[in-house]
PDB file of C-alpha atoms in Angstrom:
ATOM      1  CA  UNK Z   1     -37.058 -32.320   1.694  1.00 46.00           C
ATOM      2  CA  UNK Z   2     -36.372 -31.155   5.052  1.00 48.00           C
ATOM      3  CA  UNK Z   3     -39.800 -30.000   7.076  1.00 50.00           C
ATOM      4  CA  UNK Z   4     -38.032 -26.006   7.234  1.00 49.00           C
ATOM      5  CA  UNK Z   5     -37.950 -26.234   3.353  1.00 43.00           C
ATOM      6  CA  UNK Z   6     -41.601 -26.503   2.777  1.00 39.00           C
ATOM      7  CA  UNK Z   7     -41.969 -23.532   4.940  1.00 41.00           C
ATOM      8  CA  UNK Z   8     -39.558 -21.704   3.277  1.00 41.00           C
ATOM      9  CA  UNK Z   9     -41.711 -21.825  -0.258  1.00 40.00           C
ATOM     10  CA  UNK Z  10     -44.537 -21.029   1.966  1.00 40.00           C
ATOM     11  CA  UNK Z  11     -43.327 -17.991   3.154  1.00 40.00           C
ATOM     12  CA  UNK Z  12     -41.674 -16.518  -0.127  1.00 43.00           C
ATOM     13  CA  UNK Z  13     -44.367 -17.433  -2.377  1.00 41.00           C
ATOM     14  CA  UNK Z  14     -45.533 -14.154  -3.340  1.00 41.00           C
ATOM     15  CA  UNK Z  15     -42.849 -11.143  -3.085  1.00 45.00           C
ATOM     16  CA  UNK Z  16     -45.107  -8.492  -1.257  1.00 48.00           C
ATOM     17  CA  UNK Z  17     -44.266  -4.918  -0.351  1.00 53.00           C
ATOM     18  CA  UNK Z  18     -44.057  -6.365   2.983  1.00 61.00           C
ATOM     19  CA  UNK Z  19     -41.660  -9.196   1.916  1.00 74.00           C
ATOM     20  CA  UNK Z  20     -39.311  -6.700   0.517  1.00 76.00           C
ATOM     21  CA  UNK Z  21     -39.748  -4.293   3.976  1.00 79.00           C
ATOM     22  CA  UNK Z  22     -38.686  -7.714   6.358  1.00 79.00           C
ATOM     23  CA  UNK Z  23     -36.044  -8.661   3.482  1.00 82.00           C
ATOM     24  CA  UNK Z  24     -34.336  -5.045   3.766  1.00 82.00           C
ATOM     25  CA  UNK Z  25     -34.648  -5.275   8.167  1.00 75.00           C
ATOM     26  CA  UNK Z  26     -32.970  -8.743   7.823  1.00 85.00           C
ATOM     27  CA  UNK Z  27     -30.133  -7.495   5.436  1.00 84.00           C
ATOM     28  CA  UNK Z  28     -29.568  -4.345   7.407  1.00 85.00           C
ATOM     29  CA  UNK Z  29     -29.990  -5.810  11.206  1.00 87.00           C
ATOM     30  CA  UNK Z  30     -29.433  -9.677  10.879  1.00 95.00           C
ATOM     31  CA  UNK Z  31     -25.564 -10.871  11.220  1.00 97.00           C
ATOM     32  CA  UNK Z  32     -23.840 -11.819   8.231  1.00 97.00           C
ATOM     33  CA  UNK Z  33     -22.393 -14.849   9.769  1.00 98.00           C
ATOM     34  CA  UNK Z  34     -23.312 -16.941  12.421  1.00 99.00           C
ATOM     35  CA  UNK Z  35     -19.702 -19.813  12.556  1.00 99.00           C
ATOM     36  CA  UNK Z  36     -20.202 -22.787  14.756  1.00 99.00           C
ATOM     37  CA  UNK Z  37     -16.773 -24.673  16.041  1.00 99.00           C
ATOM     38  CA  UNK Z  38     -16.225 -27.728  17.434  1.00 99.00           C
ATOM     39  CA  UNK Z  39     -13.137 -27.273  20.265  1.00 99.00           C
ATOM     40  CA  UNK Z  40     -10.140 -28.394  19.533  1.00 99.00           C
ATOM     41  CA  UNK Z  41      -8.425 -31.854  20.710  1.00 99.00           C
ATOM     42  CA  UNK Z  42      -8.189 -32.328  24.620  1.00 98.00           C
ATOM     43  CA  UNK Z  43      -6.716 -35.091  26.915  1.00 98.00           C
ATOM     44  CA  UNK Z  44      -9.456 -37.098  26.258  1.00 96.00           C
ATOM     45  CA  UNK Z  45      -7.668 -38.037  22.715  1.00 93.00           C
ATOM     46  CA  UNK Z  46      -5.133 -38.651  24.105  1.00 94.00           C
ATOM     47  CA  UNK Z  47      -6.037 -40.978  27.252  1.00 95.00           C
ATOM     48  CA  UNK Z  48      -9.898 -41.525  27.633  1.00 94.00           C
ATOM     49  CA  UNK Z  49      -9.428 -43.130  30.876  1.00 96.00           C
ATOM     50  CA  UNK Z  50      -8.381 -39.283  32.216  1.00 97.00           C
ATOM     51  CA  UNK Z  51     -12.407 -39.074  32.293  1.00 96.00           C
ATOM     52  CA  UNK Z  52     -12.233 -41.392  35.171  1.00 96.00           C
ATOM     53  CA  UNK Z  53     -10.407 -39.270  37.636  1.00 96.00           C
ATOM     54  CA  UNK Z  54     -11.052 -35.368  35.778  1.00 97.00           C
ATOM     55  CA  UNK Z  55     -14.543 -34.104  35.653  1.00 97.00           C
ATOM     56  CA  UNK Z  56     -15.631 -33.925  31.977  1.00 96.00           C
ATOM     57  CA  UNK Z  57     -16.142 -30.119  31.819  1.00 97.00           C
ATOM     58  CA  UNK Z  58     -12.653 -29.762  33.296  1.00 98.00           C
ATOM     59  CA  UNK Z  59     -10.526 -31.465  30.803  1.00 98.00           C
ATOM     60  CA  UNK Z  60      -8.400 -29.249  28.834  1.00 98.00           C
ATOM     61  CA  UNK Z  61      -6.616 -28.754  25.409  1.00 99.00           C
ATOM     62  CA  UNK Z  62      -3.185 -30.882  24.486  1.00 98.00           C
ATOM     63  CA  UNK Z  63      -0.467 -28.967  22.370  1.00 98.00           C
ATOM     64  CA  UNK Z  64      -2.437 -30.232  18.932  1.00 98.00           C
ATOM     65  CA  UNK Z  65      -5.772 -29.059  20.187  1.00 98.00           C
ATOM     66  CA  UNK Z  66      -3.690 -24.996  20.881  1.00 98.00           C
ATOM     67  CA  UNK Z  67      -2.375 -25.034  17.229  1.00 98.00           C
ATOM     68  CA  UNK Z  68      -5.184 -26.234  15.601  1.00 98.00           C
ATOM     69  CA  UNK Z  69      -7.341 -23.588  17.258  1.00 99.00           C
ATOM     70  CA  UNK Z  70      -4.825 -20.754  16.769  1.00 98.00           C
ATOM     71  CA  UNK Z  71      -4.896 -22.123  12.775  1.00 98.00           C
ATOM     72  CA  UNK Z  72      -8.780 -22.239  12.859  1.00 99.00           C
ATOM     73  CA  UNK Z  73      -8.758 -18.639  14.486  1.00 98.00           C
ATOM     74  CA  UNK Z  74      -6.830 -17.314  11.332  1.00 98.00           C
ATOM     75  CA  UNK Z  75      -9.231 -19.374   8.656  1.00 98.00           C
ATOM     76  CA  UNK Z  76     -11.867 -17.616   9.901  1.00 98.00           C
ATOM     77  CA  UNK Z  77     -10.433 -14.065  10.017  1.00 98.00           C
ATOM     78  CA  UNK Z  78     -10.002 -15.050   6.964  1.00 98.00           C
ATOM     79  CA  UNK Z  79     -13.587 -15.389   6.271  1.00 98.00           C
ATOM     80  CA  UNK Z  80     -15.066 -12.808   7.897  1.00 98.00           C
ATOM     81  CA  UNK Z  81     -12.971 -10.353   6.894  1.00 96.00           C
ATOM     82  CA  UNK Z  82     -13.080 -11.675   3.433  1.00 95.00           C
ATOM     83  CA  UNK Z  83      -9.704 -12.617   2.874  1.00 93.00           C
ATOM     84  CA  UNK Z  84      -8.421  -9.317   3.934  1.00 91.00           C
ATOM     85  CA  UNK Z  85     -10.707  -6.701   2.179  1.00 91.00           C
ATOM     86  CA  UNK Z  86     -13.097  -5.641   4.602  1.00 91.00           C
ATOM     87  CA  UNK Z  87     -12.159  -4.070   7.436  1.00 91.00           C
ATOM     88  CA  UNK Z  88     -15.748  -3.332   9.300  1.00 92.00           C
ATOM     89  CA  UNK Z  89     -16.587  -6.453  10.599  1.00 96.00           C
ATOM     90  CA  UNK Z  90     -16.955  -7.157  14.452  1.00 97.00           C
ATOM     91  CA  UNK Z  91     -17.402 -10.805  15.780  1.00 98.00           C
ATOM     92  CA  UNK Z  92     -18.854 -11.595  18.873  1.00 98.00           C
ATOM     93  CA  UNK Z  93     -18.177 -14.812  20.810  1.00 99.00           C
ATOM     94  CA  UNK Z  94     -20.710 -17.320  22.683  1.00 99.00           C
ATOM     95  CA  UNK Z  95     -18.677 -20.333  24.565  1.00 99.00           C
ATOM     96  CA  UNK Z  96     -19.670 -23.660  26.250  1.00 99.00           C
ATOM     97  CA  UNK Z  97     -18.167 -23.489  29.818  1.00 98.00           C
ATOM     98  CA  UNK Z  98     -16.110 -26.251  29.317  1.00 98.00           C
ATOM     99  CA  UNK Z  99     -12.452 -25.650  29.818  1.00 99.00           C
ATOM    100  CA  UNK Z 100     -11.481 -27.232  26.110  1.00 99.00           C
ATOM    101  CA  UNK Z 101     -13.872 -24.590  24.644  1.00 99.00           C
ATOM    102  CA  UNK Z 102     -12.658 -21.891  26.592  1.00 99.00           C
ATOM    103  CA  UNK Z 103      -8.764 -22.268  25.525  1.00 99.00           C
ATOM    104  CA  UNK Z 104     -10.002 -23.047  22.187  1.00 99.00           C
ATOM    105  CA  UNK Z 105     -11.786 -19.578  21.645  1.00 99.00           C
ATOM    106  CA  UNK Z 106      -8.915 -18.096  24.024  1.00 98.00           C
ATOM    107  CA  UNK Z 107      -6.057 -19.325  21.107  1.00 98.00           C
ATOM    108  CA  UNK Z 108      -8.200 -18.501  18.062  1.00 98.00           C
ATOM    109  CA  UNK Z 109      -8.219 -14.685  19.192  1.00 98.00           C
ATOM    110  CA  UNK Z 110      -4.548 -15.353  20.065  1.00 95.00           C
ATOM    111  CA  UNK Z 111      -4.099 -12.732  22.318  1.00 91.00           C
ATOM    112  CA  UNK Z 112      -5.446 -10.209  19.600  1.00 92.00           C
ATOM    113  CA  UNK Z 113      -2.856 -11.353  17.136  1.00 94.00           C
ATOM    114  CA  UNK Z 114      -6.050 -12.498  15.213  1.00 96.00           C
ATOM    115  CA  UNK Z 115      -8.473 -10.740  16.314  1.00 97.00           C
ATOM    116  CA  UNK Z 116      -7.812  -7.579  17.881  1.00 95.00           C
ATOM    117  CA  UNK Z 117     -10.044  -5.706  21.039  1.00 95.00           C
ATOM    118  CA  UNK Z 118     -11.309  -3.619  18.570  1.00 96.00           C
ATOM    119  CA  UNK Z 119     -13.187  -6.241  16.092  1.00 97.00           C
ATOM    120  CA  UNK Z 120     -14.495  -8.485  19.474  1.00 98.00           C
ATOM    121  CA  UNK Z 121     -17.915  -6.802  20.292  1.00 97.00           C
ATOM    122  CA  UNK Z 122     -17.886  -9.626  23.366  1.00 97.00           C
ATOM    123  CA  UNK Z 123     -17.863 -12.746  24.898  1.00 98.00           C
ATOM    124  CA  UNK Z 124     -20.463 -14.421  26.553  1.00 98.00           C
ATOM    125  CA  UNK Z 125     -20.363 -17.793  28.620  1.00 98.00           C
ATOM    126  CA  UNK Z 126     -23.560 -19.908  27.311  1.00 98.00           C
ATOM    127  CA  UNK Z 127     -24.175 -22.637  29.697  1.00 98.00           C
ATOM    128  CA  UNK Z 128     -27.061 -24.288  27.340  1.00 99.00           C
ATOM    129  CA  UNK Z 129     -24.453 -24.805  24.759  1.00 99.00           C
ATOM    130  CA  UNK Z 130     -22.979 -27.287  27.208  1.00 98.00           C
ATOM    131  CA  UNK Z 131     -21.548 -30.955  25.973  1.00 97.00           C
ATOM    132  CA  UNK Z 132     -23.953 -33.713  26.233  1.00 97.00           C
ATOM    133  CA  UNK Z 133     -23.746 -34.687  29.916  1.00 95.00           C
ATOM    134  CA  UNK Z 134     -22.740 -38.741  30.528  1.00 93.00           C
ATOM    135  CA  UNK Z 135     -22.972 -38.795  34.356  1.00 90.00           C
ATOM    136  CA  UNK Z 136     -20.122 -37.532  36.411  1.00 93.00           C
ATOM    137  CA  UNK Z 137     -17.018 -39.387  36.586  1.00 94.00           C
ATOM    138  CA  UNK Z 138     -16.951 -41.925  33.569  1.00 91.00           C
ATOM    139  CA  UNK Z 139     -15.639 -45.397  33.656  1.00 92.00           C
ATOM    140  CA  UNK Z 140     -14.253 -46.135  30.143  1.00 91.00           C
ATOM    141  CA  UNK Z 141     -15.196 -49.415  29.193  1.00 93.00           C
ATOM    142  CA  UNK Z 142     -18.957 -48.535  30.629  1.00 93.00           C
ATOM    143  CA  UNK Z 143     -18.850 -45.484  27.946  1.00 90.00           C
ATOM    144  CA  UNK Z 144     -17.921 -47.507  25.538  1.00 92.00           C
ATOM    145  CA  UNK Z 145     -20.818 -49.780  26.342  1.00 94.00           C
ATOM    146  CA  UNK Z 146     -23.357 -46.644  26.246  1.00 94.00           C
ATOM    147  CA  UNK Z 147     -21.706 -45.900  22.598  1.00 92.00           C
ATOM    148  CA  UNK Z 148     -22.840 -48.896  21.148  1.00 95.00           C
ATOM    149  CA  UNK Z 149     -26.428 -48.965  22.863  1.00 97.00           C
ATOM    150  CA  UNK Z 150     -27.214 -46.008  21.705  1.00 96.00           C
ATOM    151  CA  UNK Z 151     -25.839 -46.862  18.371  1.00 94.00           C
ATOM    152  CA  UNK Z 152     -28.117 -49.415  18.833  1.00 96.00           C
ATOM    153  CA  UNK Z 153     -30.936 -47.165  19.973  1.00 97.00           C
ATOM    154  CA  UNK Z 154     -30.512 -44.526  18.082  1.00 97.00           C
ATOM    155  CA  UNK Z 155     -28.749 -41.310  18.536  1.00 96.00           C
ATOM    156  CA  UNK Z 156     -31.750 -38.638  19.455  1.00 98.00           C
ATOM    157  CA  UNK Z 157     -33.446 -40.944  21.556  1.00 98.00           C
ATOM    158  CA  UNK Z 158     -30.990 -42.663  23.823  1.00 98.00           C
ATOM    159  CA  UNK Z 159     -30.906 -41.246  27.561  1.00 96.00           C
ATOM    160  CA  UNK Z 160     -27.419 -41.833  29.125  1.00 94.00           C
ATOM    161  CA  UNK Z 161     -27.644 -43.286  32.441  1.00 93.00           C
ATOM    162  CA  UNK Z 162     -27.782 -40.812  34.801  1.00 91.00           C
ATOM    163  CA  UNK Z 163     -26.709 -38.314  31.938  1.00 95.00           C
ATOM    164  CA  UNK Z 164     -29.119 -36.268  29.112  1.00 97.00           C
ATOM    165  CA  UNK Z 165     -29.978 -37.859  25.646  1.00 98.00           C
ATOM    166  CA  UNK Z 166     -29.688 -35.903  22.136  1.00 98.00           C
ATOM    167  CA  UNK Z 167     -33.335 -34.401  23.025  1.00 99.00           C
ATOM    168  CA  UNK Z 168     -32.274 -32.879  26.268  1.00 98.00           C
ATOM    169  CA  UNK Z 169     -29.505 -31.062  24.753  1.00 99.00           C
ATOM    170  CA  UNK Z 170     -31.894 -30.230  21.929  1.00 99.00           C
ATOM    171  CA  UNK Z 171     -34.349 -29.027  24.262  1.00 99.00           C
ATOM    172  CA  UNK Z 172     -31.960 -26.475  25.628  1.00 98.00           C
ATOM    173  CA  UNK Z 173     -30.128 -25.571  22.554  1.00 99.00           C
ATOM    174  CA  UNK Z 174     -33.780 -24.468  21.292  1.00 99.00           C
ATOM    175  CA  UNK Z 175     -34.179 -22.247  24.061  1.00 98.00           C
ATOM    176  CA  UNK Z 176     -30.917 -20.419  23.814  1.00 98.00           C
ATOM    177  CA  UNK Z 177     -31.475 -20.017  20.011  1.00 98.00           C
ATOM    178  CA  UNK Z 178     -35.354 -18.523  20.423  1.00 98.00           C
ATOM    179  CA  UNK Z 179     -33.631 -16.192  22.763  1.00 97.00           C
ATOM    180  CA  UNK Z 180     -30.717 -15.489  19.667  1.00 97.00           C
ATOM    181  CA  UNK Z 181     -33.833 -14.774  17.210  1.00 96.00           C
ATOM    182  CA  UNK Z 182     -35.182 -12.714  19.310  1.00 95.00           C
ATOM    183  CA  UNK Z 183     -32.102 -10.257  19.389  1.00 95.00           C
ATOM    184  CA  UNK Z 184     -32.145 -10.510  16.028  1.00 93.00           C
ATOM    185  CA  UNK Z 185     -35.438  -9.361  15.280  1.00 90.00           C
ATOM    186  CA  UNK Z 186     -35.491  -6.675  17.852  1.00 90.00           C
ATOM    187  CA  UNK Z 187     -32.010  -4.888  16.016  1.00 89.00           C
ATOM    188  CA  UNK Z 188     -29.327  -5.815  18.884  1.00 92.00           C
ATOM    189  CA  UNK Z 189     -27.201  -7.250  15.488  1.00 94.00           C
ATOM    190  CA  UNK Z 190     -26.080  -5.031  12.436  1.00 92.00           C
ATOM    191  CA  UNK Z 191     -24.710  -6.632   9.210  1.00 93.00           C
ATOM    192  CA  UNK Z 192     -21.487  -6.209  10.040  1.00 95.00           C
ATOM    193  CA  UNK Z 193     -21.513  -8.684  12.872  1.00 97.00           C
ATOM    194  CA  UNK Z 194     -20.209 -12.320  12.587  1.00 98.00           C
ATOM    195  CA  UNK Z 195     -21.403 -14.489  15.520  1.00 99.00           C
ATOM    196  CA  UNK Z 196     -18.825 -17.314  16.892  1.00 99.00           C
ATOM    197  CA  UNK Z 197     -20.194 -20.039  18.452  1.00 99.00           C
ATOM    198  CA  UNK Z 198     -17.532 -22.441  20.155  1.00 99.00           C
ATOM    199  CA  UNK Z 199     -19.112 -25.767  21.335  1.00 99.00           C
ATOM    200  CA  UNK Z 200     -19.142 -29.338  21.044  1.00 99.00           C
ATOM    201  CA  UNK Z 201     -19.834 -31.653  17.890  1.00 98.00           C
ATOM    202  CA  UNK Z 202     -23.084 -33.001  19.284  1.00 98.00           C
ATOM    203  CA  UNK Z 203     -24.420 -29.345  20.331  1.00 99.00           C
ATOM    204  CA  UNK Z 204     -23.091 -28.353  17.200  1.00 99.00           C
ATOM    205  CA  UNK Z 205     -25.274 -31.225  14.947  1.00 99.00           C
ATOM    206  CA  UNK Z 206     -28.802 -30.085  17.390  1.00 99.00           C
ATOM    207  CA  UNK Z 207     -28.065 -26.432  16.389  1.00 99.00           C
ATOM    208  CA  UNK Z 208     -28.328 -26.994  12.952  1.00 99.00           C
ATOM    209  CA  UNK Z 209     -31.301 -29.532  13.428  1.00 99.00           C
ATOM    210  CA  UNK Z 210     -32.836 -26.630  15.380  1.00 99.00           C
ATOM    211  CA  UNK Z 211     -31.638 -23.687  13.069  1.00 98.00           C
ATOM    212  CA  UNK Z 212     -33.177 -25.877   9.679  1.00 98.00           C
ATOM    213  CA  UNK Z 213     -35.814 -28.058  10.844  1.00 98.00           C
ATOM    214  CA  UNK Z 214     -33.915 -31.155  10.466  1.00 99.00           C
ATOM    215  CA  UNK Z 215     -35.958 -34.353  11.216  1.00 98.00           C
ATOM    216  CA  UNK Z 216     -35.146 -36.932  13.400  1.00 98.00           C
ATOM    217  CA  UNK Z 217     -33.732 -38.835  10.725  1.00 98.00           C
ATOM    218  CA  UNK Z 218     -31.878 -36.509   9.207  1.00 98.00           C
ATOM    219  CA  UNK Z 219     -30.045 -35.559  12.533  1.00 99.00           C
ATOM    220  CA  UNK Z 220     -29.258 -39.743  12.891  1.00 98.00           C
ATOM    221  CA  UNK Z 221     -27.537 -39.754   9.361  1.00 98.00           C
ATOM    222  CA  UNK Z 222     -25.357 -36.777  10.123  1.00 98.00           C
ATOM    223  CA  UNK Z 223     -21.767 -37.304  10.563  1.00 98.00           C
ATOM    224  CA  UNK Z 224     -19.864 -35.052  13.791  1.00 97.00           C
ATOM    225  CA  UNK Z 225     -17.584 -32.659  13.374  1.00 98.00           C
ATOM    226  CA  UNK Z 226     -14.130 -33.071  14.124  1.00 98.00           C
ATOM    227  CA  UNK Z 227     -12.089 -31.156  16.059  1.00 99.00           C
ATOM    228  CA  UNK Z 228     -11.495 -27.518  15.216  1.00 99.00           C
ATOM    229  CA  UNK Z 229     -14.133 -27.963  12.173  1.00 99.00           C
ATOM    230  CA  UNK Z 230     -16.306 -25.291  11.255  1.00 99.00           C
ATOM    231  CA  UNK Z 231     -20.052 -25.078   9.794  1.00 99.00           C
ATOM    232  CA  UNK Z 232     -20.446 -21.468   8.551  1.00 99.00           C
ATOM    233  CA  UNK Z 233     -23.809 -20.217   8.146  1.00 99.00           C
ATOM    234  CA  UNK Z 234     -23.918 -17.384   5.593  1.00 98.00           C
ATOM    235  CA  UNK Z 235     -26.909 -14.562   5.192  1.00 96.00           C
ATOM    236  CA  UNK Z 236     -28.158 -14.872   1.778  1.00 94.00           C
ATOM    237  CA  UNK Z 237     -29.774 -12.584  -0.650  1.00 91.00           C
ATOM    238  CA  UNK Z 238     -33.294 -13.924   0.391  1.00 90.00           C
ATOM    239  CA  UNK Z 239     -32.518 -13.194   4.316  1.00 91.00           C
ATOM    240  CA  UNK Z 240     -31.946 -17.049   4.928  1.00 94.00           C
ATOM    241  CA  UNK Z 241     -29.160 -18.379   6.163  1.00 97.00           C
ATOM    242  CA  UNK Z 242     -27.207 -21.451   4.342  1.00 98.00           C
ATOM    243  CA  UNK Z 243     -24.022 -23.751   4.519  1.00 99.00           C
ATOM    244  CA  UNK Z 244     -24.118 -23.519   0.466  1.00 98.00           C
ATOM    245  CA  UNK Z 245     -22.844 -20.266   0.293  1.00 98.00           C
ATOM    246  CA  UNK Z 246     -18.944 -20.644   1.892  1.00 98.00           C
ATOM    247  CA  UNK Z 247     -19.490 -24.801   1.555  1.00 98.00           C
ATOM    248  CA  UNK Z 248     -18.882 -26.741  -1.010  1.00 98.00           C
ATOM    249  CA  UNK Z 249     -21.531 -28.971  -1.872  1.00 98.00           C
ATOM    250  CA  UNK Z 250     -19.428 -31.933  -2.068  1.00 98.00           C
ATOM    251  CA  UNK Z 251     -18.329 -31.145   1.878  1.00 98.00           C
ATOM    252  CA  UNK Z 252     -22.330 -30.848   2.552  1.00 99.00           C
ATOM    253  CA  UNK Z 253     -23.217 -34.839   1.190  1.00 98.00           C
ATOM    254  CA  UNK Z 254     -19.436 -35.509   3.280  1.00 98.00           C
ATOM    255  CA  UNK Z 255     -21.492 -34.495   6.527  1.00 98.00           C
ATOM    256  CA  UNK Z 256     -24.616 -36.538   6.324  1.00 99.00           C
ATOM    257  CA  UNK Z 257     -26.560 -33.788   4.302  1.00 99.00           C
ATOM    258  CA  UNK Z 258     -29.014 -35.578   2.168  1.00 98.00           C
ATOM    259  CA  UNK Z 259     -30.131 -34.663  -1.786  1.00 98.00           C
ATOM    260  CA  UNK Z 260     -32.783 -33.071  -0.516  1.00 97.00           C
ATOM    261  CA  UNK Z 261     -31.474 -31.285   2.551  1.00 98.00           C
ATOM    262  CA  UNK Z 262     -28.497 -29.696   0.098  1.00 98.00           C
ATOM    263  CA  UNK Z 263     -31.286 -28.484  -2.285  1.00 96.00           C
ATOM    264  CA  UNK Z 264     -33.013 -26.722   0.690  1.00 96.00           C
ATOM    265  CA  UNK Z 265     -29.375 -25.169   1.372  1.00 97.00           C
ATOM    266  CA  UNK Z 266     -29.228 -23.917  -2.243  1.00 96.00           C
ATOM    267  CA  UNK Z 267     -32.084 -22.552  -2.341  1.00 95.00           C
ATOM    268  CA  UNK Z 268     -31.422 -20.605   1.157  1.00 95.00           C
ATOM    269  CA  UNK Z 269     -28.177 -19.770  -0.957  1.00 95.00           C
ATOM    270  CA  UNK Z 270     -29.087 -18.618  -4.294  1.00 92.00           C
ATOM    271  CA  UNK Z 271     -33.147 -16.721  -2.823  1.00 86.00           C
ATOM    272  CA  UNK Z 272     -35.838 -18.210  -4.399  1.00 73.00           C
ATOM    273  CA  UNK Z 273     -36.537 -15.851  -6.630  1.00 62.00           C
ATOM    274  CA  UNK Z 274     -33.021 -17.170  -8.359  1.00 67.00           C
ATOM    275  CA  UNK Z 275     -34.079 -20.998  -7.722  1.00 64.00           C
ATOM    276  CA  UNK Z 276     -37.287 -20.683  -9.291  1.00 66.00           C
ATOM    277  CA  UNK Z 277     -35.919 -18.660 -12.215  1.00 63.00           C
ATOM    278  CA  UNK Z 278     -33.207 -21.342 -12.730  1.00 66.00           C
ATOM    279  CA  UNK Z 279     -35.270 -24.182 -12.521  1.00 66.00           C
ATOM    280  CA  UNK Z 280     -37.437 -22.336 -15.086  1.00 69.00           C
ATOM    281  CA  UNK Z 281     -34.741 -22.021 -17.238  1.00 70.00           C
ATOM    282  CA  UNK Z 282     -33.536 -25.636 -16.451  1.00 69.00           C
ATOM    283  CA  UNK Z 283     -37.140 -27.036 -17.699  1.00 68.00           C
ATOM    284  CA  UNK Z 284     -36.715 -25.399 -20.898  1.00 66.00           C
ATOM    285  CA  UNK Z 285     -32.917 -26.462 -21.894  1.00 67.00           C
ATOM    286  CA  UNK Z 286     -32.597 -29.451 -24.286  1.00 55.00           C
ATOM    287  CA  UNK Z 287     -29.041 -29.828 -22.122  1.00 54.00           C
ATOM    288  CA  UNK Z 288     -28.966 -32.539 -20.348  1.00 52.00           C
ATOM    289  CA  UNK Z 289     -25.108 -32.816 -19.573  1.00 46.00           C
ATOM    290  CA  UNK Z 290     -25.238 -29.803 -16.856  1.00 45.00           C
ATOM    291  CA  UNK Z 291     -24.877 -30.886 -13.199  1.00 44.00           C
ATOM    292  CA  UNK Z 292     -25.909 -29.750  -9.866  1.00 50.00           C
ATOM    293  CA  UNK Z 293     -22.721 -29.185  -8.871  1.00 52.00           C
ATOM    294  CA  UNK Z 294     -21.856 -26.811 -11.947  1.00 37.00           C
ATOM    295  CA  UNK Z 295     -25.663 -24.894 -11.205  1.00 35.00           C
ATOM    296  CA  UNK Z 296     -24.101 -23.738  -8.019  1.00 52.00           C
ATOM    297  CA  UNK Z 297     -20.774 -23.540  -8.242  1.00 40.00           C
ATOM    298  CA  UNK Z 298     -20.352 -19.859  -8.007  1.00 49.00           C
ATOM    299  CA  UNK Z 299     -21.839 -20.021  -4.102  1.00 45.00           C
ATOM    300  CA  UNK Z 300     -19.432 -22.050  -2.872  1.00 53.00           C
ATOM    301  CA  UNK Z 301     -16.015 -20.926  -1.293  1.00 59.00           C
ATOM    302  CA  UNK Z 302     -14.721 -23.581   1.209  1.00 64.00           C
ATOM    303  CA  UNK Z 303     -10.828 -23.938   1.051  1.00 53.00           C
ATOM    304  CA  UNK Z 304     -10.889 -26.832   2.816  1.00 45.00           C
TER     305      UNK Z 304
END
């Protein structure tokens, strides 16, 4: 199981007054969602050699990259807004300085046509959710040559000449999310707030190793996310955050999650209080015809 899931039964081993003080802070002050994106596509899909001539953080969206943004923007008003019957929820954006991240967060609020002034608390520019840098201007065929050495290699590990490896981008993805818990402990967030977090599918993948205390080899069997995907991480009735509660688990195995990494997410889902109860109840049953799947089924809303 994944290193944060051993902590987790640590921490929530015996429900204390104090347990249920921290449990009602997080419910009341922590955000309800925190929705990582991966930009949409760019020029790069549709001639890589434009990364020989256009700086990297300059290239832009094509046509397909606009509507699939503008579509994404409306699945997840959908979400947080759940499907139209809540009306009190704010979202506030962080965005990679890239220009493809930029225009991709620019079409989702489509000019407040999805989300209006009024539900955008803000948006802030995060530098260290920056794409992985390769060097400056990029010769194709050498890129292509880096791919498969650090296939090779192995994805953490593997600097890119004159460029940053998986564990520099870690590094400073750690630092912007210590700074993220921080605001959460200290009551900047109410439950109302849904945070937006528009990036690449590399700083995506390291913000979820960060976030769950993936391993090493977790993170290398972990497939990217393509473009205008979503990971939504959903406040659950223990105060952790999962993918289990909006994702099916199905989706989860689809993205590299291991057996053992999706039972940390359903336990994050369900509280452990629930988990222990049901694998109580599961020791007990002469049934042996119920599946995982069915056990869960009830947390798990992705349309996609």
């Amino acid at each position: 199981m994944a290193n944060n899931s051993y902590t987790f039964f640590n921490r929530n081993l015996f429900f204390s007054g104090d347990d249920d003080r921290l449990l009602e802070h997080k419910m009341k002050h922590f955000p309800r969602r925190i929705i990582l994106v991966r930009h949409g596509e760019s020029e790069v899909n549709e001639d890589e050699a434009v990364l020989e001539y256009v700086p990297n953080y300059k290239i832009k969206l094509i046509k397909k990259g606009i509507h699939n943004a503008r579509t994404t923007g409306r699945k997840i008003r959908e979400i947080v807004s759940e499907n139209g019957e809540l009306d009190d929820f704010k979202v506030l954006f962080y965005v990679s300085p890239s220009s493809r991240t930029r225009e991709t967060m620019e079409e989702m609020i489509c000019r407040g046509e999805t989300f209006e002034k009024s539900k955008i608390v803000g948006v802030r520019e995060e530098c260290r959710l920056r794409e992985q840098h390769f060097g400056n201007f990029q010769d194709v065929e050498e890129r292509k040559k880096i791919k498969r050495s650090r296939n090779r290699y192995g994805k953490f590990f593997y600097r890119v000449p004159d460029g940053e490896s998986s564990a520099d981008v870690y590094d400073r993805v750690s630092t912007f999310l210590e700074g993220l818990w921080r605001d959460m402990e200290s009551n900047k967030f109410s439950n109302e707030m849904n945070l937006i977090v528009v990036s690449h599918g590399l700083t995506i993948l390291l913000f979820l190793m960060k976030w769950f205390n993936w391993t090493v080899d977790e993170f290398e069997g972990l497939a990217n996310p393509t473009n205008c995907e979503y990971r939504v991480l959903e406040l659950g009735p223990d105060g952790e955050y999962s993918l289990a509660l909006h994702h099916r688990l199905d989706h989860l195995k689809e993205w590299g999650l291991s057996d053992q990494m999706i039972e940390d997410q359903i336990i994050r889902a369900r509280g452990l209080r629930a988990f222990l109860d049901q694998k109580c109840l599961d020791a007990s049953s002469d049934d042996d015809t119920e599946s995982s799947d069915e056990s869960v089924g009830d947390y798990n809303s992705d349309e996609k």
